[in-house]
Amino acid sequence: MFLSITKLKQVSTLSLLGISALYYSQQKSNPEQVDEDNLKKHIYYLASDELQGRLTGSEGETKAAKYLSAEFKKLGLKPYEGKEFIQNFEYSVKLNPHDDKTSTAVKGKNVIAVLDNKADKTIVIGAHYDHLGLNEHHNSTLVNSEGQIHNGADDNASGTAAVLELARLFSQNKTKENVNYIFALFSGEEDGLMGSKKLAETIKTNYPNTIFMINMDMVGRLNKDNNLTVGGVGTSPILSDLVKKYKPENINLSLDESGVGPSDHTSFYLKDIPVLFLFTGTHNDYHKPTDDADKINYIGQKIITHYVFNLANALGNEKEIPFTKTAVTATKAVPKYKVSLGIMPNYADTKDGMAIDGVIDNRPAANAGILQGDILTKIGKCEVKEVYSYMDCLSKVNSGEEHPVTVKRNGEEKIFNVKF
């Protein structure tokens, strides 16, 4: 997931899901059922040290792209463009945001396959497969971690594995769906949604009636409370009821209306395409070398993948999915700011404070004693109601200043003196 304002992304547990074991008694590689072994195989390879963290433009990214292309080829899918599943793109990244001379050219590779059902409508199911490599682009949340492999099992080998499994389910079943499906695996997400922007630029030219995009970014850490965030439900009036209708038993949904967030669905929302974004929550391994395959909740990921399969089927059977602009992007502008608090904000527009999904080590918030799970309500006298007012408050702070920062913790108000 892209470290934009800072990023979203709770320690997960494999046990205590409290969901009937009958749910999982499925035959191996059944084309109608999610195969947990397939998910595990994909994640263990993509998050292995061999791929060196899958940094966009690296040898590890190339190895991952070859693996993903081979998987699509096995399924008999066709490329999105030309004869190969690879879509090339280029961009520049500043290794030091304050120094233009550090701008570096990067060549990335999306891997995109199409299930052509000869239908009039098309749905995109996507995830990014790139990660931080050896922290060459300085996106790690671990201080002094240059040279350490960031394997990115949850972020986002988990979403990538889910897309591969969904491609198998839709292409190998005995049903011809009412829509075409594009299975899109993006690179360059960690540097600013670069790969998904590339696909979004051409999607309506190549597939004019693209009616929907589903994005899975960090879906591998379903926690003991079975919390799943589904974003984008405000991008079409039919979505809130639909995501609730197909909700798996005992899963606790947190719905966010916004079509904009720190992941690839944003690129499609900005092209007036309705979106859904699935995300299992933050954890202490986010953007660190410790985000490894043995920490994934594979049973939880299986449930989420099956949920997306049902949603994608249901969306394909809808006569119409009208697009709605969400209120956040319709009225808000992003101000410039000179300092960072060092937190991962929750992008949900709650209006009563902004939840803190993560706290970065050795940054102002952490040094002052602010914790993950706190709800930020004020920076000085400036009120924080959601991520946009947070950014507005932050834009008024100068480097070196100290301000009282007010949070709610377990319903109790606490004030911390923070040096920015």
JSON list of C-alpha atoms in Angstrom, two decimals, residues 65-254:
[
{"chain": "A", "resi": 65, "resn": "ALA", "atom": "CA", "xyz": [6.38, -10.45, -13.38]},
{"chain": "A", "resi": 66, "resn": "LYS", "atom": "CA", "xyz": [7.58, -13.63, -15.14]},
{"chain": "A", "resi": 67, "resn": "TYR", "atom": "CA", "xyz": [5.96, -15.78, -12.44]},
{"chain": "A", "resi": 68, "resn": "LEU", "atom": "CA", "xyz": [2.66, -13.90, -12.69]},
{"chain": "A", "resi": 69, "resn": "SER", "atom": "CA", "xyz": [2.67, -14.05, -16.49]},
{"chain": "A", "resi": 70, "resn": "ALA", "atom": "CA", "xyz": [3.28, -17.81, -16.38]},
{"chain": "A", "resi": 71, "resn": "GLU", "atom": "CA", "xyz": [0.33, -18.26, -14.02]},
{"chain": "A", "resi": 72, "resn": "PHE", "atom": "CA", "xyz": [-1.97, -16.31, -16.33]},
{"chain": "A", "resi": 73, "resn": "LYS", "atom": "CA", "xyz": [-0.75, -18.30, -19.33]},
{"chain": "A", "resi": 74, "resn": "LYS", "atom": "CA", "xyz": [-1.52, -21.61, -17.56]},
{"chain": "A", "resi": 75, "resn": "LEU", "atom": "CA", "xyz": [-5.11, -20.45, -17.21]},
{"chain": "A", "resi": 76, "resn": "GLY", "atom": "CA", "xyz": [-5.51, -19.76, -20.93]},
{"chain": "A", "resi": 77, "resn": "LEU", "atom": "CA", "xyz": [-6.14, -16.05, -20.43]},
{"chain": "A", "resi": 78, "resn": "LYS", "atom": "CA", "xyz": [-5.27, -13.50, -23.08]},
{"chain": "A", "resi": 79, "resn": "PRO", "atom": "CA", "xyz": [-3.00, -10.44, -22.66]},
{"chain": "A", "resi": 80, "resn": "TYR", "atom": "CA", "xyz": [-4.53, -7.00, -22.21]},
{"chain": "A", "resi": 81, "resn": "GLU", "atom": "CA", "xyz": [-2.30, -5.56, -24.93]},
{"chain": "A", "resi": 82, "resn": "GLY", "atom": "CA", "xyz": [-0.24, -7.24, -27.64]},
{"chain": "A", "resi": 83, "resn": "LYS", "atom": "CA", "xyz": [1.13, -10.76, -27.27]},
{"chain": "A", "resi": 84, "resn": "GLU", "atom": "CA", "xyz": [2.54, -10.50, -23.73]},
{"chain": "A", "resi": 85, "resn": "PHE", "atom": "CA", "xyz": [0.91, -10.00, -20.35]},
{"chain": "A", "resi": 86, "resn": "ILE", "atom": "CA", "xyz": [3.40, -7.21, -19.52]},
{"chain": "A", "resi": 87, "resn": "GLN", "atom": "CA", "xyz": [2.40, -3.56, -19.78]},
{"chain": "A", "resi": 88, "resn": "ASN", "atom": "CA", "xyz": [5.51, -1.37, -19.54]},
{"chain": "A", "resi": 89, "resn": "PHE", "atom": "CA", "xyz": [5.54, 2.13, -18.09]},
{"chain": "A", "resi": 90, "resn": "GLU", "atom": "CA", "xyz": [8.07, 4.69, -16.87]},
{"chain": "A", "resi": 91, "resn": "TYR", "atom": "CA", "xyz": [8.21, 7.37, -14.21]},
{"chain": "A", "resi": 92, "resn": "SER", "atom": "CA", "xyz": [10.69, 9.26, -12.06]},
{"chain": "A", "resi": 93, "resn": "VAL", "atom": "CA", "xyz": [11.05, 9.11, -8.31]},
{"chain": "A", "resi": 94, "resn": "LYS", "atom": "CA", "xyz": [12.87, 11.55, -6.03]},
{"chain": "A", "resi": 95, "resn": "LEU", "atom": "CA", "xyz": [15.05, 9.71, -3.54]},
{"chain": "A", "resi": 96, "resn": "ASN", "atom": "CA", "xyz": [15.28, 12.99, -1.59]},
{"chain": "A", "resi": 97, "resn": "PRO", "atom": "CA", "xyz": [12.04, 15.01, -1.83]},
{"chain": "A", "resi": 98, "resn": "HIS", "atom": "CA", "xyz": [13.98, 18.22, -1.12]},
{"chain": "A", "resi": 99, "resn": "ASP", "atom": "CA", "xyz": [16.61, 17.72, -3.85]},
{"chain": "A", "resi": 100, "resn": "ASP", "atom": "CA", "xyz": [15.67, 17.63, -7.54]},
{"chain": "A", "resi": 101, "resn": "LYS", "atom": "CA", "xyz": [19.06, 16.14, -8.41]},
{"chain": "A", "resi": 102, "resn": "THR", "atom": "CA", "xyz": [18.05, 12.85, -6.79]},
{"chain": "A", "resi": 103, "resn": "SER", "atom": "CA", "xyz": [15.30, 12.22, -9.36]},
{"chain": "A", "resi": 104, "resn": "THR", "atom": "CA", "xyz": [15.71, 8.69, -10.72]},
{"chain": "A", "resi": 105, "resn": "ALA", "atom": "CA", "xyz": [14.04, 7.13, -13.76]},
{"chain": "A", "resi": 106, "resn": "VAL", "atom": "CA", "xyz": [12.18, 3.88, -13.07]},
{"chain": "A", "resi": 107, "resn": "LYS", "atom": "CA", "xyz": [10.86, 1.33, -15.58]},
{"chain": "A", "resi": 108, "resn": "GLY", "atom": "CA", "xyz": [7.93, -0.69, -14.27]},
{"chain": "A", "resi": 109, "resn": "LYS", "atom": "CA", "xyz": [5.90, -3.66, -15.45]},
{"chain": "A", "resi": 110, "resn": "ASN", "atom": "CA", "xyz": [2.19, -4.24, -14.91]},
{"chain": "A", "resi": 111, "resn": "VAL", "atom": "CA", "xyz": [1.02, -7.81, -15.52]},
{"chain": "A", "resi": 112, "resn": "ILE", "atom": "CA", "xyz": [-2.51, -7.85, -16.98]},
{"chain": "A", "resi": 113, "resn": "ALA", "atom": "CA", "xyz": [-4.70, -10.68, -18.27]},
{"chain": "A", "resi": 114, "resn": "VAL", "atom": "CA", "xyz": [-8.21, -10.75, -19.74]},
{"chain": "A", "resi": 115, "resn": "LEU", "atom": "CA", "xyz": [-10.97, -13.32, -19.48]},
{"chain": "A", "resi": 116, "resn": "ASP", "atom": "CA", "xyz": [-12.90, -12.48, -22.64]},
{"chain": "A", "resi": 117, "resn": "ASN", "atom": "CA", "xyz": [-16.49, -13.67, -22.28]},
{"chain": "A", "resi": 118, "resn": "LYS", "atom": "CA", "xyz": [-17.52, -11.66, -25.39]},
{"chain": "A", "resi": 119, "resn": "ALA", "atom": "CA", "xyz": [-19.61, -9.53, -23.07]},
{"chain": "A", "resi": 120, "resn": "ASP", "atom": "CA", "xyz": [-20.53, -5.86, -23.38]},
{"chain": "A", "resi": 121, "resn": "LYS", "atom": "CA", "xyz": [-19.34, -5.03, -19.85]},
{"chain": "A", "resi": 122, "resn": "THR", "atom": "CA", "xyz": [-15.98, -5.43, -18.09]},
{"chain": "A", "resi": 123, "resn": "ILE", "atom": "CA", "xyz": [-14.88, -5.57, -14.46]},
{"chain": "A", "resi": 124, "resn": "VAL", "atom": "CA", "xyz": [-11.28, -5.03, -13.31]},
{"chain": "A", "resi": 125, "resn": "ILE", "atom": "CA", "xyz": [-10.00, -7.06, -10.35]},
{"chain": "A", "resi": 126, "resn": "GLY", "atom": "CA", "xyz": [-6.62, -5.79, -9.23]},
{"chain": "A", "resi": 127, "resn": "ALA", "atom": "CA", "xyz": [-3.81, -5.62, -6.70]},
{"chain": "A", "resi": 128, "resn": "HIS", "atom": "CA", "xyz": [-0.27, -4.30, -6.68]},
{"chain": "A", "resi": 129, "resn": "TYR", "atom": "CA", "xyz": [2.58, -6.80, -6.58]},
{"chain": "A", "resi": 130, "resn": "ASP", "atom": "CA", "xyz": [5.52, -4.42, -6.06]},
{"chain": "A", "resi": 131, "resn": "HIS", "atom": "CA", "xyz": [7.01, -3.63, -2.65]},
{"chain": "A", "resi": 132, "resn": "LEU", "atom": "CA", "xyz": [9.98, -1.78, -1.16]},
{"chain": "A", "resi": 133, "resn": "GLY", "atom": "CA", "xyz": [12.91, -3.93, -2.23]},
{"chain": "A", "resi": 134, "resn": "LEU", "atom": "CA", "xyz": [15.91, -3.12, -0.02]},
{"chain": "A", "resi": 135, "resn": "ASN", "atom": "CA", "xyz": [14.39, 0.26, 0.87]},
{"chain": "A", "resi": 136, "resn": "GLU", "atom": "CA", "xyz": [16.15, 1.99, -2.00]},
{"chain": "A", "resi": 137, "resn": "HIS", "atom": "CA", "xyz": [13.28, 4.48, -2.35]},
{"chain": "A", "resi": 138, "resn": "HIS", "atom": "CA", "xyz": [13.17, 5.19, 1.41]},
{"chain": "A", "resi": 139, "resn": "ASN", "atom": "CA", "xyz": [9.56, 4.15, 2.03]},
{"chain": "A", "resi": 140, "resn": "SER", "atom": "CA", "xyz": [10.27, 1.86, 4.98]},
{"chain": "A", "resi": 141, "resn": "THR", "atom": "CA", "xyz": [8.83, 2.63, 8.40]},
{"chain": "A", "resi": 142, "resn": "LEU", "atom": "CA", "xyz": [11.90, 1.07, 10.05]},
{"chain": "A", "resi": 143, "resn": "VAL", "atom": "CA", "xyz": [14.72, 3.52, 10.68]},
{"chain": "A", "resi": 144, "resn": "ASN", "atom": "CA", "xyz": [18.08, 2.70, 9.08]},
{"chain": "A", "resi": 145, "resn": "SER", "atom": "CA", "xyz": [16.71, -0.28, 7.14]},
{"chain": "A", "resi": 146, "resn": "GLU", "atom": "CA", "xyz": [18.48, 0.38, 3.84]},
{"chain": "A", "resi": 147, "resn": "GLY", "atom": "CA", "xyz": [19.87, -2.89, 2.52]},
{"chain": "A", "resi": 148, "resn": "GLN", "atom": "CA", "xyz": [17.36, -5.07, 4.39]},
{"chain": "A", "resi": 149, "resn": "ILE", "atom": "CA", "xyz": [14.91, -7.11, 2.31]},
{"chain": "A", "resi": 150, "resn": "HIS", "atom": "CA", "xyz": [11.32, -5.94, 2.70]},
{"chain": "A", "resi": 151, "resn": "ASN", "atom": "CA", "xyz": [9.41, -9.03, 1.56]},
{"chain": "A", "resi": 152, "resn": "GLY", "atom": "CA", "xyz": [5.93, -7.48, 1.64]},
{"chain": "A", "resi": 153, "resn": "ALA", "atom": "CA", "xyz": [3.92, -10.64, 2.29]},
{"chain": "A", "resi": 154, "resn": "ASP", "atom": "CA", "xyz": [0.79, -8.77, 3.34]},
{"chain": "A", "resi": 155, "resn": "ASP", "atom": "CA", "xyz": [1.72, -5.67, 1.34]},
{"chain": "A", "resi": 156, "resn": "ASN", "atom": "CA", "xyz": [0.91, -6.88, -1.20]},
{"chain": "A", "resi": 157, "resn": "ALA", "atom": "CA", "xyz": [1.69, -10.48, -2.03]},
{"chain": "A", "resi": 158, "resn": "SER", "atom": "CA", "xyz": [-1.59, -11.20, -0.25]},
{"chain": "A", "resi": 159, "resn": "GLY", "atom": "CA", "xyz": [-3.70, -9.19, -2.71]},
{"chain": "A", "resi": 160, "resn": "THR", "atom": "CA", "xyz": [-1.71, -10.51, -5.66]},
{"chain": "A", "resi": 161, "resn": "ALA", "atom": "CA", "xyz": [-2.31, -14.12, -4.61]},
{"chain": "A", "resi": 162, "resn": "ALA", "atom": "CA", "xyz": [-6.02, -13.40, -4.27]},
{"chain": "A", "resi": 163, "resn": "VAL", "atom": "CA", "xyz": [-6.18, -12.00, -7.81]},
{"chain": "A", "resi": 164, "resn": "LEU", "atom": "CA", "xyz": [-4.38, -15.08, -9.18]},
{"chain": "A", "resi": 165, "resn": "GLU", "atom": "CA", "xyz": [-6.81, -17.38, -7.40]},
{"chain": "A", "resi": 166, "resn": "LEU", "atom": "CA", "xyz": [-9.81, -15.38, -8.64]},
{"chain": "A", "resi": 167, "resn": "ALA", "atom": "CA", "xyz": [-8.42, -15.60, -12.17]},
{"chain": "A", "resi": 168, "resn": "ARG", "atom": "CA", "xyz": [-8.32, -19.40, -11.75]},
{"chain": "A", "resi": 169, "resn": "LEU", "atom": "CA", "xyz": [-11.85, -19.56, -10.39]},
{"chain": "A", "resi": 170, "resn": "PHE", "atom": "CA", "xyz": [-13.41, -17.43, -13.13]},
{"chain": "A", "resi": 171, "resn": "SER", "atom": "CA", "xyz": [-11.44, -18.95, -16.01]},
{"chain": "A", "resi": 172, "resn": "GLN", "atom": "CA", "xyz": [-11.67, -22.61, -15.03]},
{"chain": "A", "resi": 173, "resn": "ASN", "atom": "CA", "xyz": [-15.29, -22.84, -13.91]},
{"chain": "A", "resi": 174, "resn": "LYS", "atom": "CA", "xyz": [-17.97, -24.07, -16.27]},
{"chain": "A", "resi": 175, "resn": "THR", "atom": "CA", "xyz": [-19.83, -20.75, -16.31]},
{"chain": "A", "resi": 176, "resn": "LYS", "atom": "CA", "xyz": [-19.67, -18.03, -18.91]},
{"chain": "A", "resi": 177, "resn": "GLU", "atom": "CA", "xyz": [-20.24, -14.87, -16.92]},
{"chain": "A", "resi": 178, "resn": "ASN", "atom": "CA", "xyz": [-22.15, -11.82, -18.14]},
{"chain": "A", "resi": 179, "resn": "VAL", "atom": "CA", "xyz": [-19.01, -9.67, -18.04]},
{"chain": "A", "resi": 180, "resn": "ASN", "atom": "CA", "xyz": [-15.39, -9.80, -19.11]},
{"chain": "A", "resi": 181, "resn": "TYR", "atom": "CA", "xyz": [-12.85, -9.79, -16.30]},
{"chain": "A", "resi": 182, "resn": "ILE", "atom": "CA", "xyz": [-9.50, -8.03, -16.40]},
{"chain": "A", "resi": 183, "resn": "PHE", "atom": "CA", "xyz": [-7.03, -9.35, -13.80]},
{"chain": "A", "resi": 184, "resn": "ALA", "atom": "CA", "xyz": [-4.56, -6.52, -13.23]},
{"chain": "A", "resi": 185, "resn": "LEU", "atom": "CA", "xyz": [-1.38, -6.81, -11.16]},
{"chain": "A", "resi": 186, "resn": "PHE", "atom": "CA", "xyz": [0.23, -3.40, -10.76]},
{"chain": "A", "resi": 187, "resn": "SER", "atom": "CA", "xyz": [3.77, -2.30, -10.10]},
{"chain": "A", "resi": 188, "resn": "GLY", "atom": "CA", "xyz": [4.87, 1.17, -9.00]},
{"chain": "A", "resi": 189, "resn": "GLU", "atom": "CA", "xyz": [2.12, 1.43, -6.40]},
{"chain": "A", "resi": 190, "resn": "GLU", "atom": "CA", "xyz": [4.54, 2.14, -3.56]},
{"chain": "A", "resi": 191, "resn": "ASP", "atom": "CA", "xyz": [5.92, 5.13, -5.47]},
{"chain": "A", "resi": 192, "resn": "GLY", "atom": "CA", "xyz": [2.51, 6.70, -6.04]},
{"chain": "A", "resi": 193, "resn": "LEU", "atom": "CA", "xyz": [0.03, 4.40, -7.81]},
{"chain": "A", "resi": 194, "resn": "MET", "atom": "CA", "xyz": [2.11, 4.57, -10.99]},
{"chain": "A", "resi": 195, "resn": "GLY", "atom": "CA", "xyz": [1.10, 1.24, -12.56]},
{"chain": "A", "resi": 196, "resn": "SER", "atom": "CA", "xyz": [-2.62, 1.62, -11.96]},
{"chain": "A", "resi": 197, "resn": "LYS", "atom": "CA", "xyz": [-2.51, 5.13, -13.41]},
{"chain": "A", "resi": 198, "resn": "LYS", "atom": "CA", "xyz": [-1.04, 3.63, -16.57]},
{"chain": "A", "resi": 199, "resn": "LEU", "atom": "CA", "xyz": [-3.85, 1.08, -16.94]},
{"chain": "A", "resi": 200, "resn": "ALA", "atom": "CA", "xyz": [-6.55, 3.60, -16.02]},
{"chain": "A", "resi": 201, "resn": "GLU", "atom": "CA", "xyz": [-5.38, 5.86, -18.86]},
{"chain": "A", "resi": 202, "resn": "THR", "atom": "CA", "xyz": [-6.27, 3.26, -21.50]},
{"chain": "A", "resi": 203, "resn": "ILE", "atom": "CA", "xyz": [-9.00, 1.14, -19.90]},
{"chain": "A", "resi": 204, "resn": "LYS", "atom": "CA", "xyz": [-11.94, 3.06, -21.37]},
{"chain": "A", "resi": 205, "resn": "THR", "atom": "CA", "xyz": [-10.35, 3.12, -24.81]},
{"chain": "A", "resi": 206, "resn": "ASN", "atom": "CA", "xyz": [-9.73, -0.63, -24.90]},
{"chain": "A", "resi": 207, "resn": "TYR", "atom": "CA", "xyz": [-12.83, -1.61, -22.91]},
{"chain": "A", "resi": 208, "resn": "PRO", "atom": "CA", "xyz": [-15.25, 1.34, -23.20]},
{"chain": "A", "resi": 209, "resn": "ASN", "atom": "CA", "xyz": [-17.89, -0.16, -20.91]},
{"chain": "A", "resi": 210, "resn": "THR", "atom": "CA", "xyz": [-15.66, -0.87, -17.91]},
{"chain": "A", "resi": 211, "resn": "ILE", "atom": "CA", "xyz": [-18.25, -0.79, -15.18]},
{"chain": "A", "resi": 212, "resn": "PHE", "atom": "CA", "xyz": [-16.27, -1.54, -12.02]},
{"chain": "A", "resi": 213, "resn": "MET", "atom": "CA", "xyz": [-12.90, -2.00, -10.30]},
{"chain": "A", "resi": 214, "resn": "ILE", "atom": "CA", "xyz": [-12.19, -4.14, -7.20]},
{"chain": "A", "resi": 215, "resn": "ASN", "atom": "CA", "xyz": [-8.86, -3.56, -5.43]},
{"chain": "A", "resi": 216, "resn": "MET", "atom": "CA", "xyz": [-7.27, -5.79, -2.78]},
{"chain": "A", "resi": 217, "resn": "ASP", "atom": "CA", "xyz": [-4.34, -4.27, -0.92]},
{"chain": "A", "resi": 218, "resn": "MET", "atom": "CA", "xyz": [-3.24, -5.97, 2.31]},
{"chain": "A", "resi": 219, "resn": "VAL", "atom": "CA", "xyz": [-5.89, -8.66, 2.78]},
{"chain": "A", "resi": 220, "resn": "GLY", "atom": "CA", "xyz": [-3.69, -11.18, 4.59]},
{"chain": "A", "resi": 221, "resn": "ARG", "atom": "CA", "xyz": [-3.96, -10.17, 8.23]},
{"chain": "A", "resi": 222, "resn": "LEU", "atom": "CA", "xyz": [-7.57, -10.74, 9.26]},
{"chain": "A", "resi": 223, "resn": "ASN", "atom": "CA", "xyz": [-7.37, -10.27, 13.04]},
{"chain": "A", "resi": 224, "resn": "LYS", "atom": "CA", "xyz": [-9.01, -12.13, 15.93]},
{"chain": "A", "resi": 225, "resn": "ASP", "atom": "CA", "xyz": [-12.02, -9.81, 15.74]},
{"chain": "A", "resi": 226, "resn": "ASN", "atom": "CA", "xyz": [-12.47, -10.58, 12.00]},
{"chain": "A", "resi": 227, "resn": "ASN", "atom": "CA", "xyz": [-12.40, -6.90, 11.02]},
{"chain": "A", "resi": 228, "resn": "LEU", "atom": "CA", "xyz": [-12.48, -6.14, 7.30]},
{"chain": "A", "resi": 229, "resn": "THR", "atom": "CA", "xyz": [-12.57, -2.62, 5.87]},
{"chain": "A", "resi": 230, "resn": "VAL", "atom": "CA", "xyz": [-14.38, -2.16, 2.56]},
{"chain": "A", "resi": 231, "resn": "GLY", "atom": "CA", "xyz": [-13.79, 1.23, 0.99]},
{"chain": "A", "resi": 232, "resn": "GLY", "atom": "CA", "xyz": [-15.48, 2.87, -1.98]},
{"chain": "A", "resi": 233, "resn": "VAL", "atom": "CA", "xyz": [-19.05, 1.97, -1.00]},
{"chain": "A", "resi": 234, "resn": "GLY", "atom": "CA", "xyz": [-20.14, 5.54, -1.73]},
{"chain": "A", "resi": 235, "resn": "THR", "atom": "CA", "xyz": [-19.02, 5.35, -5.39]},
{"chain": "A", "resi": 236, "resn": "SER", "atom": "CA", "xyz": [-22.33, 3.77, -6.40]},
{"chain": "A", "resi": 237, "resn": "PRO", "atom": "CA", "xyz": [-25.70, 3.77, -4.62]},
{"chain": "A", "resi": 238, "resn": "ILE", "atom": "CA", "xyz": [-26.02, -0.03, -4.97]},
{"chain": "A", "resi": 239, "resn": "LEU", "atom": "CA", "xyz": [-22.81, -0.91, -3.14]},
{"chain": "A", "resi": 240, "resn": "SER", "atom": "CA", "xyz": [-23.60, -0.58, 0.55]},
{"chain": "A", "resi": 241, "resn": "ASP", "atom": "CA", "xyz": [-26.44, -3.12, 0.40]},
{"chain": "A", "resi": 242, "resn": "LEU", "atom": "CA", "xyz": [-24.46, -5.41, -1.91]},
{"chain": "A", "resi": 243, "resn": "VAL", "atom": "CA", "xyz": [-21.36, -5.68, 0.28]},
{"chain": "A", "resi": 244, "resn": "LYS", "atom": "CA", "xyz": [-23.56, -6.40, 3.29]},
{"chain": "A", "resi": 245, "resn": "LYS", "atom": "CA", "xyz": [-25.65, -8.99, 1.44]},
{"chain": "A", "resi": 246, "resn": "TYR", "atom": "CA", "xyz": [-22.62, -11.15, 0.57]},
{"chain": "A", "resi": 247, "resn": "LYS", "atom": "CA", "xyz": [-20.73, -10.58, 3.83]},
{"chain": "A", "resi": 248, "resn": "PRO", "atom": "CA", "xyz": [-19.22, -13.84, 5.15]},
{"chain": "A", "resi": 249, "resn": "GLU", "atom": "CA", "xyz": [-20.58, -15.10, 8.44]},
{"chain": "A", "resi": 250, "resn": "ASN", "atom": "CA", "xyz": [-18.84, -13.61, 11.51]},
{"chain": "A", "resi": 251, "resn": "ILE", "atom": "CA", "xyz": [-16.88, -11.04, 9.50]},
{"chain": "A", "resi": 252, "resn": "ASN", "atom": "CA", "xyz": [-17.19, -7.52, 10.92]},
{"chain": "A", "resi": 253, "resn": "LEU", "atom": "CA", "xyz": [-17.35, -4.97, 8.12]},
{"chain": "A", "resi": 254, "resn": "SER", "atom": "CA", "xyz": [-16.19, -1.38, 8.44]}
]
